[in-house]
Amino acid sequence: MQLERREYIAELFRGRYGSEPQLWARAPGRVDLMGSHTDYNLGYVLTLPISRDTWMAVKKNGTRNVRLHAANLNEDDSFSLDAIEKTSTKKWSNYARGVATVLQSEGLQTDGFDAVIQSTVPLESGLSSSAALECVTAVVFRELGGWNMAAKAMAALCQRAENEFVGVNCGILDQYSSCLGQEECALLLDCRDLSTRAVRTAGGIAVVICNTMSPRRLSGSEYDLRRADCERGAAILGVSSLREVTAEVLAARRNELPEQVAKRCEFIVAESARADSLATALEAGNREAVARLCAESFAGARDLYEISSPSMVAMHKAMQEAPGVIGSRQAGAGFGGCMVAFVDAQSTDDFRDAVDKTYFNATGLRPEVYPVRAATGAAIFEP
Ligand code: GLA
Protein backbone atom coordinates (compact mmCIF):
# COMPACT_ATOMS: atom_id res chain seq x y z
CA MET A 1 0.00 0.00 0.00
CA GLN A 2 2.68 2.45 1.13
CA LEU A 3 4.87 1.59 -1.87
CA GLU A 4 1.96 1.88 -4.26
CA ARG A 5 1.11 5.26 -2.84
CA ARG A 6 4.73 6.35 -3.15
CA GLU A 7 4.91 5.20 -6.75
CA TYR A 8 1.62 6.91 -7.63
CA ILE A 9 2.87 10.22 -6.22
CA ALA A 10 6.37 9.86 -7.70
CA GLU A 11 4.79 9.24 -11.11
CA LEU A 12 2.73 12.43 -10.82
CA PHE A 13 5.88 14.27 -9.77
CA ARG A 14 7.85 13.04 -12.77
CA GLY A 15 4.96 13.93 -15.09
CA ARG A 16 4.71 17.48 -13.74
CA TYR A 17 8.31 18.41 -13.02
CA GLY A 18 10.36 15.96 -15.14
CA SER A 19 12.52 14.62 -12.29
CA GLU A 20 12.41 12.50 -9.13
CA PRO A 21 11.31 13.99 -5.80
CA GLN A 22 14.23 14.36 -3.41
CA LEU A 23 12.34 14.62 -0.14
CA TRP A 24 9.18 13.17 1.38
CA ALA A 25 7.19 14.57 4.28
CA ARG A 26 3.94 13.53 5.92
CA ALA A 27 1.51 14.89 8.52
CA PRO A 28 -1.53 13.14 10.03
CA GLY A 29 -5.15 14.19 10.37
CA ARG A 30 -6.82 13.83 13.75
CA VAL A 31 -10.04 12.81 15.40
CA ASP A 32 -11.08 14.23 18.74
CA LEU A 33 -12.05 11.29 20.94
CA MET A 34 -13.58 13.72 23.45
CA GLY A 35 -13.58 17.49 23.84
CA SER A 36 -15.61 19.30 21.19
CA HIS A 37 -14.88 23.03 21.13
CA THR A 38 -12.97 22.88 24.39
CA ASP A 39 -9.66 23.98 22.86
CA TYR A 40 -10.46 27.68 22.46
CA ASN A 41 -11.92 27.60 25.98
CA LEU A 42 -8.51 26.40 27.20
CA GLY A 43 -9.97 23.10 28.43
CA TYR A 44 -9.01 19.46 27.85
CA VAL A 45 -9.25 17.50 24.60
CA LEU A 46 -8.50 13.83 24.10
CA THR A 47 -7.17 13.77 20.56
CA LEU A 48 -5.99 10.98 18.30
CA PRO A 49 -3.62 11.86 15.45
CA ILE A 50 -4.69 9.24 12.89
CA SER A 51 -3.28 6.89 10.31
CA ARG A 52 -4.91 8.96 7.54
CA ASP A 53 -2.31 11.49 6.47
CA THR A 54 -1.08 14.01 3.90
CA TRP A 55 2.10 13.33 1.96
CA MET A 56 4.25 15.83 0.14
CA ALA A 57 6.89 14.75 -2.39
CA VAL A 58 9.32 17.61 -2.84
CA LYS A 59 12.33 18.90 -4.74
CA LYS A 60 14.07 22.20 -4.11
CA ASN A 61 13.94 24.17 -7.37
CA GLY A 62 16.56 26.86 -6.77
CA THR A 63 14.07 29.70 -7.35
CA ARG A 64 11.83 31.83 -5.13
CA ASN A 65 8.74 30.04 -6.44
CA VAL A 66 6.71 27.31 -4.80
CA ARG A 67 4.91 25.09 -7.28
CA LEU A 68 2.26 22.75 -5.95
CA HIS A 69 0.13 20.00 -7.42
CA ALA A 70 -2.81 18.80 -5.31
CA ALA A 71 -3.34 15.22 -6.46
CA ASN A 72 -6.73 14.77 -4.75
CA LEU A 73 -8.16 17.77 -6.62
CA ASN A 74 -6.04 17.50 -9.76
CA GLU A 75 -5.17 21.18 -9.42
CA ASP A 76 -1.92 23.12 -9.71
CA ASP A 77 -0.91 26.35 -8.09
CA SER A 78 2.24 28.39 -7.68
CA PHE A 79 3.27 31.49 -5.79
CA SER A 80 6.35 33.62 -5.29
CA LEU A 81 7.90 33.62 -1.82
CA ASP A 82 8.69 37.30 -2.35
CA ALA A 83 5.08 38.40 -2.85
CA ILE A 84 2.68 36.03 -1.11
CA GLU A 85 -0.98 36.86 -1.44
CA LYS A 86 -4.14 35.05 -0.59
CA THR A 87 -5.82 33.33 -3.53
CA SER A 88 -9.56 33.03 -3.94
CA THR A 89 -9.46 30.41 -6.68
CA LYS A 90 -7.32 27.62 -5.17
CA LYS A 91 -8.33 27.85 -1.55
CA TRP A 92 -6.28 24.82 -0.50
CA SER A 93 -3.12 26.67 -1.52
CA ASN A 94 -3.76 29.32 1.13
CA TYR A 95 -2.69 26.85 3.83
CA ALA A 96 0.77 26.57 2.25
CA ARG A 97 0.89 30.30 1.49
CA GLY A 98 -0.12 31.10 5.06
CA VAL A 99 2.59 28.89 6.54
CA ALA A 100 5.25 30.46 4.32
CA THR A 101 4.07 33.93 5.33
CA VAL A 102 4.18 33.20 9.05
CA LEU A 103 7.61 31.52 8.83
CA GLN A 104 8.97 34.54 7.00
CA SER A 105 7.50 36.89 9.59
CA GLU A 106 9.55 34.94 12.15
CA GLY A 107 12.69 35.58 10.09
CA LEU A 108 13.02 31.93 9.04
CA GLN A 109 14.51 31.01 5.70
CA THR A 110 12.06 29.81 3.05
CA ASP A 111 13.19 28.22 -0.22
CA GLY A 112 11.33 27.59 -3.45
CA PHE A 113 10.35 24.00 -4.24
CA ASP A 114 8.20 21.81 -6.46
CA ALA A 115 5.79 19.45 -4.77
CA VAL A 116 3.01 16.95 -5.21
CA ILE A 117 0.55 16.80 -2.32
CA GLN A 118 -1.64 13.77 -1.78
CA SER A 119 -3.88 13.02 1.17
CA THR A 120 -5.85 10.13 2.63
CA VAL A 121 -7.50 12.51 5.11
CA PRO A 122 -10.97 13.14 3.68
CA LEU A 123 -11.22 16.79 2.71
CA GLU A 124 -13.53 19.13 4.62
CA SER A 125 -14.90 16.33 6.77
CA GLY A 126 -13.79 17.35 10.25
CA LEU A 127 -10.57 15.28 10.37
CA SER A 128 -8.26 18.30 9.91
CA SER A 129 -7.04 17.91 6.36
CA SER A 130 -6.18 21.62 6.45
CA ALA A 131 -3.97 21.32 9.53
CA ALA A 132 -2.24 18.30 7.98
CA LEU A 133 -1.44 20.42 4.92
CA GLU A 134 -0.15 23.29 7.05
CA CYS A 135 2.04 21.04 9.17
CA VAL A 136 3.49 19.06 6.28
CA THR A 137 4.34 22.35 4.55
CA ALA A 138 6.07 23.68 7.66
CA VAL A 139 8.15 20.50 7.96
CA VAL A 140 9.25 20.85 4.33
CA PHE A 141 10.31 24.49 4.78
CA ARG A 142 12.19 23.57 7.95
CA GLU A 143 14.08 20.78 6.22
CA LEU A 144 14.93 22.80 3.11
CA GLY A 145 15.83 25.89 5.14
CA GLY A 146 18.07 23.91 7.49
CA TRP A 147 16.66 25.50 10.66
CA ASN A 148 15.36 23.80 13.78
CA MET A 149 12.05 24.15 15.50
CA ALA A 150 10.35 21.94 18.06
CA ALA A 151 6.97 20.41 17.21
CA LYS A 152 5.03 22.55 19.71
CA ALA A 153 6.35 25.82 18.32
CA MET A 154 5.65 24.58 14.83
CA ALA A 155 2.04 23.79 15.76
CA ALA A 156 1.60 27.30 17.13
CA LEU A 157 2.96 28.87 13.93
CA CYS A 158 0.66 26.72 11.79
CA GLN A 159 -2.29 27.80 13.92
CA ARG A 160 -1.24 31.42 13.36
CA ALA A 161 -1.17 30.78 9.61
CA GLU A 162 -4.76 29.61 9.79
CA ASN A 163 -5.90 32.43 12.10
CA GLU A 164 -4.09 35.33 10.48
CA PHE A 165 -3.64 34.38 6.83
CA VAL A 166 -6.47 31.97 6.02
CA GLY A 167 -8.78 33.85 8.38
CA VAL A 168 -10.25 30.93 10.32
CA ASN A 169 -10.43 31.57 14.04
CA CYS A 170 -9.61 27.99 15.10
CA GLY A 171 -8.03 26.82 18.36
CA ILE A 172 -4.78 24.87 18.70
CA LEU A 173 -6.24 21.34 18.58
CA ASP A 174 -5.76 20.44 14.93
CA GLN A 175 -2.22 21.71 14.40
CA TYR A 176 -1.09 20.40 17.75
CA SER A 177 -2.45 16.94 16.99
CA SER A 178 -0.83 16.86 13.57
CA CYS A 179 2.59 17.96 14.88
CA LEU A 180 2.76 15.99 18.13
CA GLY A 181 1.29 12.57 17.35
CA GLN A 182 2.91 9.58 19.04
CA GLU A 183 2.98 5.89 18.15
CA GLU A 184 0.05 3.93 19.61
CA CYS A 185 -1.20 6.78 21.83
CA ALA A 186 -4.00 9.24 22.07
CA LEU A 187 -3.02 12.57 23.63
CA LEU A 188 -4.83 14.24 26.49
CA LEU A 189 -4.10 17.85 25.65
CA ASP A 190 -4.46 20.57 28.26
CA CYS A 191 -5.08 23.65 26.12
CA ARG A 192 -4.29 26.03 28.99
CA ASP A 193 -0.60 25.16 29.25
CA LEU A 194 -0.28 22.93 26.16
CA SER A 195 0.97 20.00 28.19
CA THR A 196 -0.02 16.50 27.10
CA ARG A 197 -0.40 13.10 28.62
CA ALA A 198 0.03 10.07 26.34
CA VAL A 199 -2.96 7.77 26.72
CA ARG A 200 -2.80 4.10 25.78
CA THR A 201 -6.16 2.50 25.23
CA ALA A 202 -6.63 -0.93 26.81
CA GLY A 203 -6.63 -3.77 24.28
CA GLY A 204 -9.73 -4.79 22.39
CA ILE A 205 -11.17 -1.33 21.72
CA ALA A 206 -10.98 0.03 18.17
CA VAL A 207 -11.58 3.63 17.11
CA VAL A 208 -13.83 3.78 14.05
CA ILE A 209 -14.53 6.86 11.95
CA CYS A 210 -18.03 7.18 10.54
CA ASN A 211 -18.21 9.84 7.85
CA THR A 212 -21.76 11.07 7.32
CA MET A 213 -20.72 12.25 3.85
CA SER A 214 -22.89 15.27 4.36
CA PRO A 215 -21.00 18.54 3.97
CA ARG A 216 -20.36 20.66 7.04
CA ARG A 217 -22.77 23.46 6.27
CA LEU A 218 -22.62 26.56 8.49
CA SER A 219 -19.52 25.32 10.25
CA GLY A 220 -17.60 28.60 9.80
CA SER A 221 -20.21 31.14 10.86
CA GLU A 222 -21.69 28.98 13.61
CA TYR A 223 -18.19 28.27 14.93
CA ASP A 224 -17.60 31.97 15.47
CA LEU A 225 -21.00 32.35 17.13
CA ARG A 226 -20.20 29.53 19.58
CA ARG A 227 -16.90 31.17 20.41
CA ALA A 228 -18.64 34.47 21.03
CA ASP A 229 -21.19 32.81 23.37
CA CYS A 230 -18.37 31.23 25.38
CA GLU A 231 -16.46 34.51 25.61
CA ARG A 232 -19.61 36.26 26.76
CA GLY A 233 -20.15 33.62 29.45
CA ALA A 234 -16.58 33.94 30.69
CA ALA A 235 -16.87 37.74 30.77
CA ILE A 236 -20.09 37.67 32.80
CA LEU A 237 -18.56 35.15 35.21
CA GLY A 238 -15.47 37.35 35.49
CA VAL A 239 -12.91 34.79 34.31
CA SER A 240 -10.40 34.82 31.45
CA SER A 241 -11.72 31.55 29.97
CA LEU A 242 -14.31 28.88 30.75
CA ARG A 243 -11.46 26.68 31.91
CA GLU A 244 -11.53 28.65 35.16
CA VAL A 245 -15.15 27.70 35.82
CA THR A 246 -16.11 24.57 37.74
CA ALA A 247 -19.43 22.77 37.31
CA GLU A 248 -20.40 23.84 40.86
CA VAL A 249 -19.72 27.53 40.26
CA LEU A 250 -21.58 27.40 36.97
CA ALA A 251 -24.61 25.75 38.59
CA ALA A 252 -24.64 28.35 41.37
CA ARG A 253 -24.38 31.33 38.99
CA ARG A 254 -26.30 29.98 36.00
CA ASN A 255 -29.14 32.50 36.42
CA GLU A 256 -26.72 35.38 35.77
CA LEU A 257 -26.27 34.15 32.20
CA PRO A 258 -28.63 34.50 29.23
CA GLU A 259 -30.13 31.04 28.56
CA GLN A 260 -28.24 30.37 25.33
CA VAL A 261 -24.90 31.38 26.87
CA ALA A 262 -25.63 29.23 29.92
CA LYS A 263 -26.24 26.18 27.71
CA ARG A 264 -22.98 26.71 25.84
CA CYS A 265 -21.03 27.10 29.08
CA GLU A 266 -22.64 24.05 30.63
CA PHE A 267 -21.58 21.95 27.65
CA ILE A 268 -17.98 23.19 27.61
CA VAL A 269 -17.39 22.76 31.33
CA ALA A 270 -18.78 19.20 31.28
CA GLU A 271 -17.11 18.26 27.97
CA SER A 272 -13.69 19.31 29.21
CA ALA A 273 -14.11 17.16 32.33
CA ARG A 274 -15.28 14.28 30.12
CA ALA A 275 -12.06 14.42 28.08
CA ASP A 276 -10.08 13.76 31.23
CA SER A 277 -12.51 11.03 32.35
CA LEU A 278 -12.47 9.31 28.97
CA ALA A 279 -8.67 9.12 29.06
CA THR A 280 -8.89 7.22 32.35
CA ALA A 281 -11.76 5.03 31.13
CA LEU A 282 -9.92 4.03 27.94
CA GLU A 283 -6.72 3.23 29.83
CA ALA A 284 -8.67 1.03 32.22
CA GLY A 285 -10.78 -0.53 29.47
CA ASN A 286 -13.88 0.58 31.38
CA ARG A 287 -16.48 0.11 28.64
CA GLU A 288 -19.46 1.27 30.72
CA ALA A 289 -17.74 4.58 31.40
CA VAL A 290 -16.81 4.98 27.72
CA ALA A 291 -20.45 4.39 26.76
CA ARG A 292 -21.78 6.86 29.32
CA LEU A 293 -19.28 9.63 28.51
CA CYS A 294 -19.91 9.32 24.77
CA ALA A 295 -23.69 9.41 25.29
CA GLU A 296 -23.41 12.55 27.42
CA SER A 297 -21.12 14.20 24.88
CA PHE A 298 -23.42 13.46 21.95
CA ALA A 299 -26.51 14.69 23.79
CA GLY A 300 -24.73 17.85 24.97
CA ALA A 301 -23.45 18.66 21.47
CA ARG A 302 -26.98 18.26 20.14
CA ASP A 303 -29.03 19.95 22.87
CA LEU A 304 -26.71 22.42 24.62
CA TYR A 305 -24.03 23.41 22.13
CA GLU A 306 -26.40 22.83 19.18
CA ILE A 307 -23.79 21.75 16.65
CA SER A 308 -25.50 18.58 15.47
CA SER A 309 -27.35 18.05 12.20
CA PRO A 310 -30.01 15.62 10.93
CA SER A 311 -27.34 13.45 9.28
CA MET A 312 -25.32 13.33 12.52
CA VAL A 313 -28.41 12.30 14.48
CA ALA A 314 -29.12 9.56 11.92
CA MET A 315 -25.50 8.41 12.08
CA HIS A 316 -25.54 8.30 15.85
CA LYS A 317 -28.61 6.07 15.79
CA ALA A 318 -26.94 3.79 13.22
CA MET A 319 -23.74 3.57 15.28
CA GLN A 320 -25.57 2.89 18.52
CA GLU A 321 -27.60 0.06 16.95
CA ALA A 322 -24.64 -1.62 15.27
CA PRO A 323 -23.01 -4.79 16.68
CA GLY A 324 -19.87 -4.30 18.75
CA VAL A 325 -20.49 -0.63 19.58
CA ILE A 326 -19.15 0.52 22.95
CA GLY A 327 -19.86 4.23 22.62
CA SER A 328 -20.22 6.84 19.88
CA ARG A 329 -20.34 10.59 19.57
CA GLN A 330 -19.90 13.43 17.16
CA ALA A 331 -16.43 14.70 16.28
CA GLY A 332 -14.90 17.80 14.76
CA ALA A 333 -16.63 21.17 14.75
CA GLY A 334 -20.10 19.75 14.01
CA PHE A 335 -22.83 20.33 11.40
CA GLY A 336 -21.95 17.21 9.39
CA GLY A 337 -18.66 15.53 8.53
CA CYS A 338 -17.19 12.71 10.57
CA MET A 339 -18.27 11.06 13.80
CA VAL A 340 -16.39 8.57 15.95
CA ALA A 341 -17.22 5.24 17.59
CA PHE A 342 -15.43 2.97 20.03
CA VAL A 343 -16.02 -0.56 18.84
CA ASP A 344 -15.10 -4.00 20.06
CA ALA A 345 -11.98 -4.77 18.01
CA GLN A 346 -13.33 -8.19 16.95
CA SER A 347 -16.49 -6.64 15.51
CA THR A 348 -15.34 -3.78 13.30
CA ASP A 349 -16.44 -5.47 10.04
CA ASP A 350 -19.91 -6.27 11.35
CA PHE A 351 -20.14 -2.79 12.79
CA ARG A 352 -19.22 -1.22 9.45
CA ASP A 353 -21.73 -3.31 7.49
CA ALA A 354 -24.57 -2.52 9.89
CA VAL A 355 -23.82 1.23 10.02
CA ASP A 356 -23.63 1.35 6.24
CA LYS A 357 -27.02 -0.30 5.85
CA THR A 358 -28.91 1.56 8.57
CA TYR A 359 -27.50 4.98 7.71
CA PHE A 360 -28.06 4.53 3.99
CA ASN A 361 -31.66 3.44 4.55
CA ALA A 362 -32.28 6.47 6.75
CA THR A 363 -30.58 9.16 4.66
CA GLY A 364 -29.89 7.86 1.15
CA LEU A 365 -26.22 8.70 1.72
CA ARG A 366 -23.47 6.06 1.59
CA PRO A 367 -21.28 6.60 4.65
CA GLU A 368 -17.57 5.80 4.86
CA VAL A 369 -16.76 3.69 7.91
CA TYR A 370 -13.22 2.64 8.80
CA PRO A 371 -11.02 1.97 11.82
CA VAL A 372 -8.03 4.26 12.43
CA ARG A 373 -4.84 3.82 14.45
CA ALA A 374 -2.68 6.36 16.21
CA ALA A 375 -0.02 8.01 14.06
CA THR A 376 3.18 9.92 14.73
CA GLY A 377 3.40 13.67 14.14
CA ALA A 378 4.47 15.61 11.05
CA ALA A 379 7.95 14.64 9.83
CA ILE A 380 10.31 13.98 6.96
CA PHE A 381 10.20 10.28 6.14
CA GLU A 382 11.24 7.68 3.61
CA PRO A 383 8.12 5.91 2.27
C1 GLA B 1 -12.17 22.74 14.51
C2 GLA B 1 -11.14 23.75 15.00
C3 GLA B 1 -10.48 23.27 16.29
C4 GLA B 1 -11.53 22.88 17.33
C5 GLA B 1 -12.58 21.96 16.72
C6 GLA B 1 -13.75 21.70 17.64
O1 GLA B 1 -11.55 21.56 14.13
O2 GLA B 1 -10.15 23.93 14.00
O3 GLA B 1 -9.62 24.26 16.78
O4 GLA B 1 -12.11 24.02 17.90
O5 GLA B 1 -13.13 22.49 15.51
O6 GLA B 1 -13.34 20.98 18.76
PDB file of N, CA, C and O and ligand atoms in Angstrom, residues 30 35-37 39-40 170-171 173-174 223 332-333, ligand 1:
ATOM      1  N   ARG A  30      -6.539  14.166  12.354  1.00  0.00           N
ATOM      2  CA  ARG A  30      -6.824  13.826  13.748  1.00  0.00           C
ATOM      3  C   ARG A  30      -8.321  13.611  13.942  1.00  0.00           C
ATOM      4  O   ARG A  30      -9.129  14.140  13.184  1.00  0.00           O
ATOM      5  N   GLY A  35     -13.989  16.102  23.637  1.00  0.00           N
ATOM      6  CA  GLY A  35     -13.577  17.491  23.845  1.00  0.00           C
ATOM      7  C   GLY A  35     -13.909  18.363  22.646  1.00  0.00           C
ATOM      8  O   GLY A  35     -13.028  18.999  22.079  1.00  0.00           O
ATOM      9  N   SER A  36     -15.193  18.428  22.294  1.00  0.00           N
ATOM     10  CA  SER A  36     -15.605  19.302  21.194  1.00  0.00           C
ATOM     11  C   SER A  36     -15.564  20.753  21.647  1.00  0.00           C
ATOM     12  O   SER A  36     -16.166  21.094  22.674  1.00  0.00           O
ATOM     13  N   HIS A  37     -14.908  21.577  20.896  1.00  0.00           N
ATOM     14  CA  HIS A  37     -14.881  23.032  21.126  1.00  0.00           C
ATOM     15  C   HIS A  37     -14.294  23.426  22.487  1.00  0.00           C
ATOM     16  O   HIS A  37     -14.498  24.539  22.944  1.00  0.00           O
ATOM     17  N   ASP A  39     -11.026  23.443  22.997  1.00  0.00           N
ATOM     18  CA  ASP A  39      -9.658  23.984  22.859  1.00  0.00           C
ATOM     19  C   ASP A  39      -9.600  25.500  23.013  1.00  0.00           C
ATOM     20  O   ASP A  39      -8.777  26.026  23.762  1.00  0.00           O
ATOM     21  N   TYR A  40     -10.517  26.216  22.347  1.00  0.00           N
ATOM     22  CA  TYR A  40     -10.455  27.683  22.464  1.00  0.00           C
ATOM     23  C   TYR A  40     -11.009  28.173  23.804  1.00  0.00           C
ATOM     24  O   TYR A  40     -10.964  29.363  24.092  1.00  0.00           O
ATOM     25  N   CYS A 170      -9.613  29.294  14.427  1.00  0.00           N
ATOM     26  CA  CYS A 170      -9.611  27.986  15.100  1.00  0.00           C
ATOM     27  C   CYS A 170      -8.737  28.022  16.356  1.00  0.00           C
ATOM     28  O   CYS A 170      -7.931  28.934  16.545  1.00  0.00           O
ATOM     29  N   GLY A 171      -8.896  27.001  17.200  1.00  0.00           N
ATOM     30  CA  GLY A 171      -8.026  26.823  18.355  1.00  0.00           C
ATOM     31  C   GLY A 171      -6.770  26.059  17.965  1.00  0.00           C
ATOM     32  O   GLY A 171      -6.443  25.944  16.774  1.00  0.00           O
ATOM     33  N   LEU A 173      -6.084  22.804  18.622  1.00  0.00           N
ATOM     34  CA  LEU A 173      -6.239  21.338  18.580  1.00  0.00           C
ATOM     35  C   LEU A 173      -5.669  20.685  17.319  1.00  0.00           C
ATOM     36  O   LEU A 173      -4.903  19.725  17.400  1.00  0.00           O
ATOM     37  N   ASP A 174      -6.068  21.174  16.165  1.00  0.00           N
ATOM     38  CA  ASP A 174      -5.762  20.444  14.929  1.00  0.00           C
ATOM     39  C   ASP A 174      -4.262  20.439  14.625  1.00  0.00           C
ATOM     40  O   ASP A 174      -3.676  19.404  14.302  1.00  0.00           O
ATOM     41  N   TYR A 223     -19.378  28.422  14.069  1.00  0.00           N
ATOM     42  CA  TYR A 223     -18.191  28.266  14.925  1.00  0.00           C
ATOM     43  C   TYR A 223     -17.892  29.585  15.638  1.00  0.00           C
ATOM     44  O   TYR A 223     -17.707  29.635  16.852  1.00  0.00           O
ATOM     45  N   GLY A 332     -15.145  16.608  15.553  1.00  0.00           N
ATOM     46  CA  GLY A 332     -14.901  17.802  14.761  1.00  0.00           C
ATOM     47  C   GLY A 332     -15.741  18.971  15.235  1.00  0.00           C
ATOM     48  O   GLY A 332     -16.208  19.014  16.371  1.00  0.00           O
ATOM     49  N   ALA A 333     -15.931  19.946  14.362  1.00  0.00           N
ATOM     50  CA  ALA A 333     -16.632  21.173  14.752  1.00  0.00           C
ATOM     51  C   ALA A 333     -18.147  21.011  14.735  1.00  0.00           C
ATOM     52  O   ALA A 333     -18.870  21.798  15.330  1.00  0.00           O
TER      53      ALA A 333
HETATM   54  C1  GLA B   1     -12.170  22.738  14.506  1.00  0.00           C
HETATM   55  C2  GLA B   1     -11.142  23.748  14.999  1.00  0.00           C
HETATM   56  C3  GLA B   1     -10.479  23.265  16.294  1.00  0.00           C
HETATM   57  C4  GLA B   1     -11.534  22.879  17.331  1.00  0.00           C
HETATM   58  C5  GLA B   1     -12.583  21.965  16.723  1.00  0.00           C
HETATM   59  C6  GLA B   1     -13.749  21.699  17.636  1.00  0.00           C
HETATM   60  O1  GLA B   1     -11.545  21.561  14.129  1.00  0.00           O
HETATM   61  O2  GLA B   1     -10.155  23.931  14.003  1.00  0.00           O
HETATM   62  O3  GLA B   1      -9.621  24.258  16.783  1.00  0.00           O
HETATM   63  O4  GLA B   1     -12.114  24.022  17.899  1.00  0.00           O
HETATM   64  O5  GLA B   1     -13.132  22.493  15.514  1.00  0.00           O
HETATM   65  O6  GLA B   1     -13.345  20.984  18.758  1.00  0.00           O
END
